[in-house]
């Protein structure tokens, strides 16, 4: 088995590449920097630059921005001087909250993805997800007393998940939750959105060759310095130290949702963190779903949504979208691919 290359395939820390432009020769080296904190996960930024200091200053700026997005989309903590999604949730049924444009943009994207996937990804499911979160935390800290959330509690919470009750006023940059029992949880889309925005910023700063990996949510900018594709490993759902396959990417994102992440067990059954809105239980169709497309926010939303969709519906959706591919690892271990996936991957090679 190949080793997991964790987004940036086999990067030695610094490798020099020689370029020849109009008769001049210069060196571009490959650098990598890792951070912990934003979105409670590991961020790995890699790319080419003329010097380590140039690379470090861009990478530090990107991480600073990721941290800012984390604060804005946090539903658990308050931060002085900002209205974040916790502020919006705390004001449900009480008042509209003025927020930064990024929150408006994220919620508009989430509403679009809800419509596109027939509700398979619903950021208004906070009340249901909160219950699962609470029981998962208990199950992880006291495995011998692990329990499922009671059905009646789930059913009551599910009465407060109508995404239309998140009212967005784009002109005044406000959000108002009209149902006081409804809460927003953007765990399915926030990382991807943040990664996309910071990569957009990097491009605006002249970056031509970089990858940003936030907890496995990977966005590539351009190609490698020699013009070849970035090779990104997709973690095996059976052993996350191994790769299931690699994919070749240029200006594309790859995002995986997995049942092997963040689960607890009750009576030998794994209860993971992706909740099917129709059953209110962890979806049992797949072990992992990977999506490749340009926009990392869309890839993130889609990978969660596909997890909750039947194979035929999910495949039809992906085939209807331009330049979008997916890989499903089904519950029985079989693999399903969209029509263009294999051409981008070494799967089965
Ligand atoms: P991801 O790892 O991107 O698939 O997102 C999983 C996270 O999204 C979970 O930890 C929950 O916070 C949230 N989530 C789980 N199920 C859903 C769902 N059906 N719709 C929207 N968000 C969900
Ligand atoms: Mg997602």
Coordinates of C-alpha atoms and ligand atoms in Angstrom, one line a residue:
X1 CA 0.0 0.0 0.0
X2 CA 1.1 3.5 -0.8
X3 CA 1.7 5.8 2.2
X4 CA -0.9 8.5 2.7
X5 CA 0.5 11.6 1.1
X6 CA -1.9 13.9 2.9
X7 CA -2.7 16.3 0.2
X8 CA 0.7 17.1 -1.2
X9 CA 2.1 14.1 -2.6
X10 CA 5.6 13.2 -1.4
X11 CA 6.9 16.7 -0.8
X12 CA 10.4 16.8 0.4
X13 CA 10.5 20.0 2.5
X14 CA 12.3 22.1 -0.1
X15 CA 13.0 21.1 -3.7
X16 CA 14.6 23.4 -6.2
X17 CA 13.3 23.6 -9.8
X18 CA 15.2 25.4 -12.5
X19 CA 13.3 27.7 -14.9
X20 CA 14.5 29.3 -18.0
X21 CA 12.6 32.5 -19.0
X22 CA 13.8 34.7 -21.9
X23 CA 17.3 33.5 -21.5
X24 CA 17.4 34.1 -17.7
X25 CA 17.7 31.2 -15.3
X26 CA 16.3 31.3 -11.8
X27 CA 15.3 28.9 -9.1
X28 CA 11.9 28.3 -7.6
X29 CA 11.8 26.2 -4.5
X30 CA 9.0 24.2 -3.0
X31 CA 8.1 25.1 0.5
X32 CA 5.6 23.8 3.0
X33 CA 4.2 25.2 6.2
X34 CA 1.8 23.5 8.7
X35 CA -0.5 25.1 11.2
X36 CA -3.0 23.9 13.8
X37 CA -6.1 25.8 15.0
X38 CA -8.4 27.0 12.2
X39 CA -11.4 24.8 12.0
X40 CA -9.9 22.7 14.8
X41 CA -7.7 20.8 12.3
X42 CA -4.3 20.7 10.6
X43 CA -3.7 23.1 7.8
X44 CA -0.9 22.4 5.3
X45 CA 0.1 25.0 2.8
X46 CA 2.6 24.1 0.1
X47 CA 3.9 25.8 -3.0
X48 CA 6.6 27.4 -5.0
X49 CA 8.2 30.7 -4.3
X50 CA 11.5 32.5 -4.9
X51 CA 12.4 32.4 -1.2
X52 CA 11.3 30.9 2.0
X53 CA 10.5 34.3 3.5
X54 CA 8.3 35.1 0.5
X55 CA 6.5 31.8 0.9
X56 CA 6.1 32.1 4.7
X57 CA 4.6 35.6 4.5
X58 CA 1.9 34.4 2.0
X59 CA 1.3 31.2 4.0
X60 CA 1.0 33.1 7.3
X61 CA -1.5 35.6 5.7
X62 CA -3.6 32.7 4.4
X63 CA -3.7 31.0 7.8
X64 CA -4.6 34.3 9.4
X65 CA -7.5 34.6 7.1
X66 CA -8.6 31.0 7.7
X67 CA -8.6 31.7 11.4
X68 CA -10.8 34.7 10.8
X69 CA -13.3 32.6 8.8
X70 CA -13.2 30.0 11.6
X71 CA -14.2 32.7 14.1
X72 CA -17.0 34.0 11.8
X73 CA -18.5 30.6 11.3
X74 CA -18.1 29.3 14.8
X75 CA -21.4 28.2 16.5
X76 CA -19.9 27.4 19.9
X77 CA -17.8 30.4 20.8
X78 CA -18.1 34.2 20.9
X79 CA -15.3 36.5 19.9
X80 CA -15.0 40.1 21.0
X81 CA -16.0 42.6 18.5
X82 CA -17.6 40.3 15.9
X83 CA -21.1 39.0 15.2
X84 CA -20.6 35.4 14.2
X85 CA -23.0 32.5 13.6
X86 CA -23.3 31.9 17.4
X87 CA -24.6 35.5 17.6
X88 CA -27.1 34.7 14.8
X89 CA -28.2 31.5 16.5
X90 CA -28.5 33.2 19.9
X91 CA -30.8 35.7 18.4
X92 CA -33.1 33.2 16.7
X93 CA -36.7 34.4 17.1
X94 CA -35.5 37.6 18.7
X95 CA -33.6 39.9 16.3
X96 CA -31.9 40.2 13.0
X97 CA -28.1 40.3 13.3
X98 CA -25.8 42.4 11.2
X99 CA -23.0 40.2 9.9
X100 CA -20.0 40.4 7.6
X101 CA -20.6 39.7 3.9
X102 CA -18.8 36.4 4.1
X103 CA -21.5 35.0 6.4
X104 CA -24.2 36.2 3.9
X105 CA -22.2 34.6 1.0
X106 CA -21.8 31.3 2.9
X107 CA -25.5 31.1 3.8
X108 CA -26.6 31.9 0.2
X109 CA -24.3 29.2 -1.1
X110 CA -25.7 26.8 1.5
X111 CA -29.3 27.6 0.4
X112 CA -28.3 27.0 -3.2
X113 CA -26.7 23.6 -2.3
X114 CA -29.9 22.7 -0.4
X115 CA -32.0 23.4 -3.5
X116 CA -29.6 21.6 -5.8
X117 CA -29.5 18.4 -3.6
X118 CA -33.1 18.3 -2.7
X119 CA -32.3 19.0 1.0
X120 CA -29.6 16.4 1.4
X121 CA -27.3 19.1 2.9
X122 CA -29.2 21.4 5.2
X123 CA -27.4 24.0 7.3
X124 CA -30.7 24.6 9.2
X125 CA -30.4 21.2 10.8
X126 CA -28.5 22.6 13.8
X127 CA -31.1 21.5 16.4
X128 CA -30.8 17.8 15.1
X129 CA -27.0 18.0 14.7
X130 CA -26.6 19.5 18.2
X131 CA -28.3 16.4 19.7
X132 CA -26.0 14.1 17.8
X133 CA -23.1 16.2 18.9
X134 CA -24.0 16.0 22.5
X135 CA -24.6 12.2 22.4
X136 CA -21.4 11.7 20.4
X137 CA -19.4 13.7 23.0
X138 CA -20.8 11.6 25.8
X139 CA -20.2 8.4 23.8
X140 CA -16.6 9.4 23.3
X141 CA -15.9 10.3 26.9
X142 CA -17.9 7.5 28.4
X143 CA -17.9 4.7 25.8
X144 CA -19.5 2.2 28.2
X145 CA -22.6 4.5 28.6
X146 CA -22.8 5.5 24.9
X147 CA -26.4 6.0 23.7
X148 CA -28.4 7.1 20.7
X149 CA -30.3 10.3 20.9
X150 CA -33.9 9.4 21.8
X151 CA -36.2 9.3 18.8
X152 CA -38.7 11.7 20.3
X153 CA -36.0 14.3 20.9
X154 CA -34.8 13.9 17.3
X155 CA -38.3 14.2 15.9
X156 CA -39.0 17.4 17.9
X157 CA -35.7 18.9 16.8
X158 CA -36.5 18.1 13.2
X159 CA -39.6 20.2 13.3
X160 CA -37.2 23.2 13.5
X161 CA -35.1 22.7 10.4
X162 CA -36.9 24.6 7.7
X163 CA -34.1 26.5 5.8
X164 CA -36.6 29.1 4.7
X165 CA -36.7 30.4 8.3
X166 CA -33.1 31.6 7.8
X167 CA -33.9 35.0 6.4
X168 CA -31.1 36.8 4.6
X169 CA -31.2 40.5 3.8
X170 CA -28.3 41.0 1.4
X171 CA -28.8 44.7 1.1
X172 CA -28.5 45.4 4.8
X173 CA -26.2 42.4 5.4
X174 CA -28.3 40.9 8.1
X175 CA -29.5 37.4 9.0
X176 CA -32.6 36.6 11.0
X177 CA -33.7 33.2 12.1
X178 CA -37.5 33.4 12.4
X179 CA -37.9 30.1 14.3
X180 CA -36.4 30.4 17.8
X181 CA -35.8 26.7 18.0
X182 CA -33.9 26.6 14.7
X183 CA -30.1 26.8 14.6
X184 CA -27.5 27.0 11.9
X185 CA -24.6 24.5 11.6
X186 CA -22.3 25.1 8.7
X187 CA -20.0 22.2 9.5
X188 CA -20.7 20.7 6.0
X189 CA -19.7 23.7 4.0
X190 CA -17.6 26.2 6.1
X191 CA -14.1 24.7 5.6
X192 CA -14.6 24.4 1.8
X193 CA -15.8 28.0 1.6
X194 CA -13.0 29.3 3.7
X195 CA -10.4 27.4 1.6
X196 CA -11.9 28.7 -1.6
X197 CA -11.8 32.3 -0.4
X198 CA -8.2 32.2 0.8
X199 CA -7.1 30.6 -2.4
X200 CA -8.9 33.4 -4.3
X201 CA -7.0 35.9 -2.2
X202 CA -3.7 34.0 -2.9
X203 CA -4.3 34.2 -6.7
X204 CA -5.1 37.9 -6.4
X205 CA -1.7 38.3 -4.7
X206 CA 0.0 36.7 -7.7
X207 CA 0.4 33.2 -6.4
X208 CA 0.4 30.8 -9.3
X209 CA 1.4 27.4 -7.8
X210 CA 0.2 26.4 -4.4
X211 CA -2.0 23.9 -2.5
X212 CA -4.0 24.6 0.6
X213 CA -5.2 21.6 2.6
X214 CA -7.4 22.3 5.6
X215 CA -8.1 19.0 7.3
X216 CA -8.2 17.1 4.0
X217 CA -10.2 19.7 2.2
X218 CA -7.7 20.4 -0.6
X219 CA -7.6 23.2 -3.1
X220 CA -4.9 23.4 -5.8
X221 CA -3.8 26.7 -7.4
X222 CA -2.3 26.2 -10.9
X223 CA 0.0 23.3 -11.5
X224 CA 3.4 22.4 -10.0
X225 CA 6.3 24.6 -11.0
X226 CA 7.3 22.2 -13.8
X227 CA 3.7 22.4 -15.2
X228 CA 2.7 18.9 -14.2
X229 CA -0.5 18.3 -12.1
X230 CA -0.5 18.2 -8.3
X231 CA -0.9 14.6 -7.1
X232 CA -3.2 14.4 -4.2
X233 CA -3.9 11.3 -2.1
X234 CA -7.4 10.3 -1.1
X235 CA -7.3 8.7 2.3
X236 CA -8.4 5.1 2.5
X237 CA -11.6 4.9 4.6
X238 CA -10.3 1.6 6.1
X239 CA -6.9 2.9 7.3
X240 CA -6.4 6.7 7.1
X241 CA -2.6 6.2 7.0
X242 CA -3.0 4.7 3.6
X243 CA -4.3 6.1 0.3
X244 CA -7.2 4.6 -1.6
X245 CA -6.0 6.3 -4.8
X246 CA -4.4 9.5 -6.0
X247 CA -5.9 12.1 -8.2
X248 CA -4.2 14.6 -10.6
X249 CA -5.4 18.1 -10.1
X250 CA -4.7 21.5 -11.6
X251 CA -6.8 24.5 -10.4
X252 CA -9.2 22.0 -8.8
X253 CA -10.4 21.0 -5.3
X254 CA -10.9 17.6 -3.8
X255 CA -13.0 17.0 -0.7
X256 CA -13.9 13.8 1.1
X257 CA -16.8 13.1 3.6
X258 CA -16.3 10.0 5.5
X259 CA -18.1 7.7 8.0
X260 CA -14.7 6.8 9.4
X261 CA -14.3 10.3 10.9
X262 CA -15.8 11.4 14.2
X263 CA -17.8 8.3 15.2
X264 CA -18.8 6.6 18.4
X265 CA -20.2 3.2 19.0
X266 CA -23.4 1.8 20.5
X267 CA -23.9 -2.0 20.5
X268 CA -21.0 -2.4 18.0
X269 CA -22.6 0.0 15.6
X270 CA -20.6 3.0 14.4
X271 CA -22.5 6.3 14.6
X272 CA -20.8 8.9 12.6
X273 CA -21.4 12.6 12.0
X274 CA -23.2 12.9 8.7
X275 CA -26.9 12.8 9.4
X276 CA -29.5 11.8 6.8
X277 CA -32.3 14.5 7.0
X278 CA -35.0 11.9 6.2
X279 CA -34.1 9.3 8.9
X280 CA -32.3 11.7 11.3
X281 CA -29.7 9.0 11.7
X282 CA -26.2 8.7 10.4
X283 CA -26.4 7.8 6.7
X284 CA -25.6 4.1 6.1
X285 CA -25.2 4.1 2.3
X286 CA -21.4 4.8 2.0
X287 CA -18.1 4.7 3.9
X288 CA -16.8 7.7 2.1
X289 CA -17.7 10.1 -0.8
X290 CA -15.1 12.2 -2.6
X291 CA -15.9 15.1 -4.9
X292 CA -13.6 16.9 -7.3
X293 CA -14.5 20.3 -8.8
X294 CA -13.1 23.7 -9.1
X295 CA -14.8 25.5 -6.2
X296 CA -13.8 24.0 -2.9
X297 CA -17.0 25.3 -1.2
X298 CA -19.2 23.4 -3.7
X299 CA -17.0 20.3 -3.4
X300 CA -17.5 20.4 0.4
X301 CA -21.2 20.9 0.3
X302 CA -21.6 18.2 -2.4
X303 CA -19.5 15.5 -0.6
X304 CA -21.8 15.8 2.4
X305 CA -24.9 15.9 0.3
X306 CA -24.0 12.9 -1.8
X307 CA -23.5 10.9 1.4
X308 CA -27.2 11.3 2.1
X309 CA -28.4 10.6 -1.5
X310 CA -29.2 7.3 -3.2
X311 CA -26.5 6.3 -5.7
X312 CA -28.7 7.0 -8.8
X313 CA -29.7 10.4 -7.6
X314 CA -26.2 11.4 -6.6
X315 CA -24.7 10.1 -9.8
X316 CA -27.3 11.8 -11.9
X317 CA -26.5 15.1 -10.1
X318 CA -22.8 14.8 -10.6
X319 CA -23.1 13.9 -14.2
X320 CA -25.3 16.9 -14.8
X321 CA -22.6 19.3 -13.4
X322 CA -19.8 20.5 -15.6
X323 CA -16.3 19.5 -14.6
X324 CA -17.4 17.7 -11.5
X325 CA -16.4 14.2 -10.6
X326 CA -17.1 11.9 -7.6
X327 CA -16.0 8.6 -6.1
X328 CA -18.3 6.7 -3.7
X329 CA -17.0 3.9 -1.4
X330 CA -20.2 2.0 -0.8
X331 CA -21.1 0.4 2.5
X332 CA -20.4 -3.1 1.0
X333 CA -16.9 -1.9 0.0
X334 CA -17.7 -1.6 -3.7
X335 CA -16.6 1.6 -5.6
X336 CA -18.8 3.8 -7.8
X337 CA -17.3 6.5 -10.0
X338 CA -18.6 9.3 -12.1
X339 CA -17.8 9.0 -15.7
X340 CA -14.6 11.2 -15.7
X341 CA -13.2 10.2 -12.3
X342 CA -10.9 7.3 -13.4
X343 CA -9.2 9.5 -16.1
X344 CA -8.1 11.8 -13.3
X345 CA -7.0 9.0 -10.9
X346 CA -4.7 6.1 -10.6
X347 CA -7.6 4.0 -9.2
X348 CA -7.3 0.4 -10.3
X349 CA -4.0 1.1 -11.9
Ligands
LIG1 P1 -18.5 17.0 6.1 O1 -17.4 16.5 7.0 O2 -18.1 18.2 5.3 O3 -19.2 16.0 5.4 O4 -19.5 17.7 7.2 C1 -20.0 17.0 8.3 C2 -20.5 18.0 9.2 O5 -21.7 18.7 8.6 C3 -21.1 17.4 10.5 O6 -20.1 17.4 11.5 C4 -22.2 18.3 10.9 O7 -21.8 19.5 11.5 C5 -22.8 18.8 9.5 N1 -23.8 17.9 9.0 C6 -24.0 16.6 9.2 N2 -25.1 16.1 8.4 C7 -25.5 17.2 7.8 C8 -26.6 17.4 6.8 N3 -27.4 16.4 6.4 N4 -26.7 18.7 6.3 C9 -25.9 19.7 6.7 N5 -24.9 19.5 7.6 C10 -24.7 18.3 8.1
LIG2 MG1 -18.9 18.8 3.5

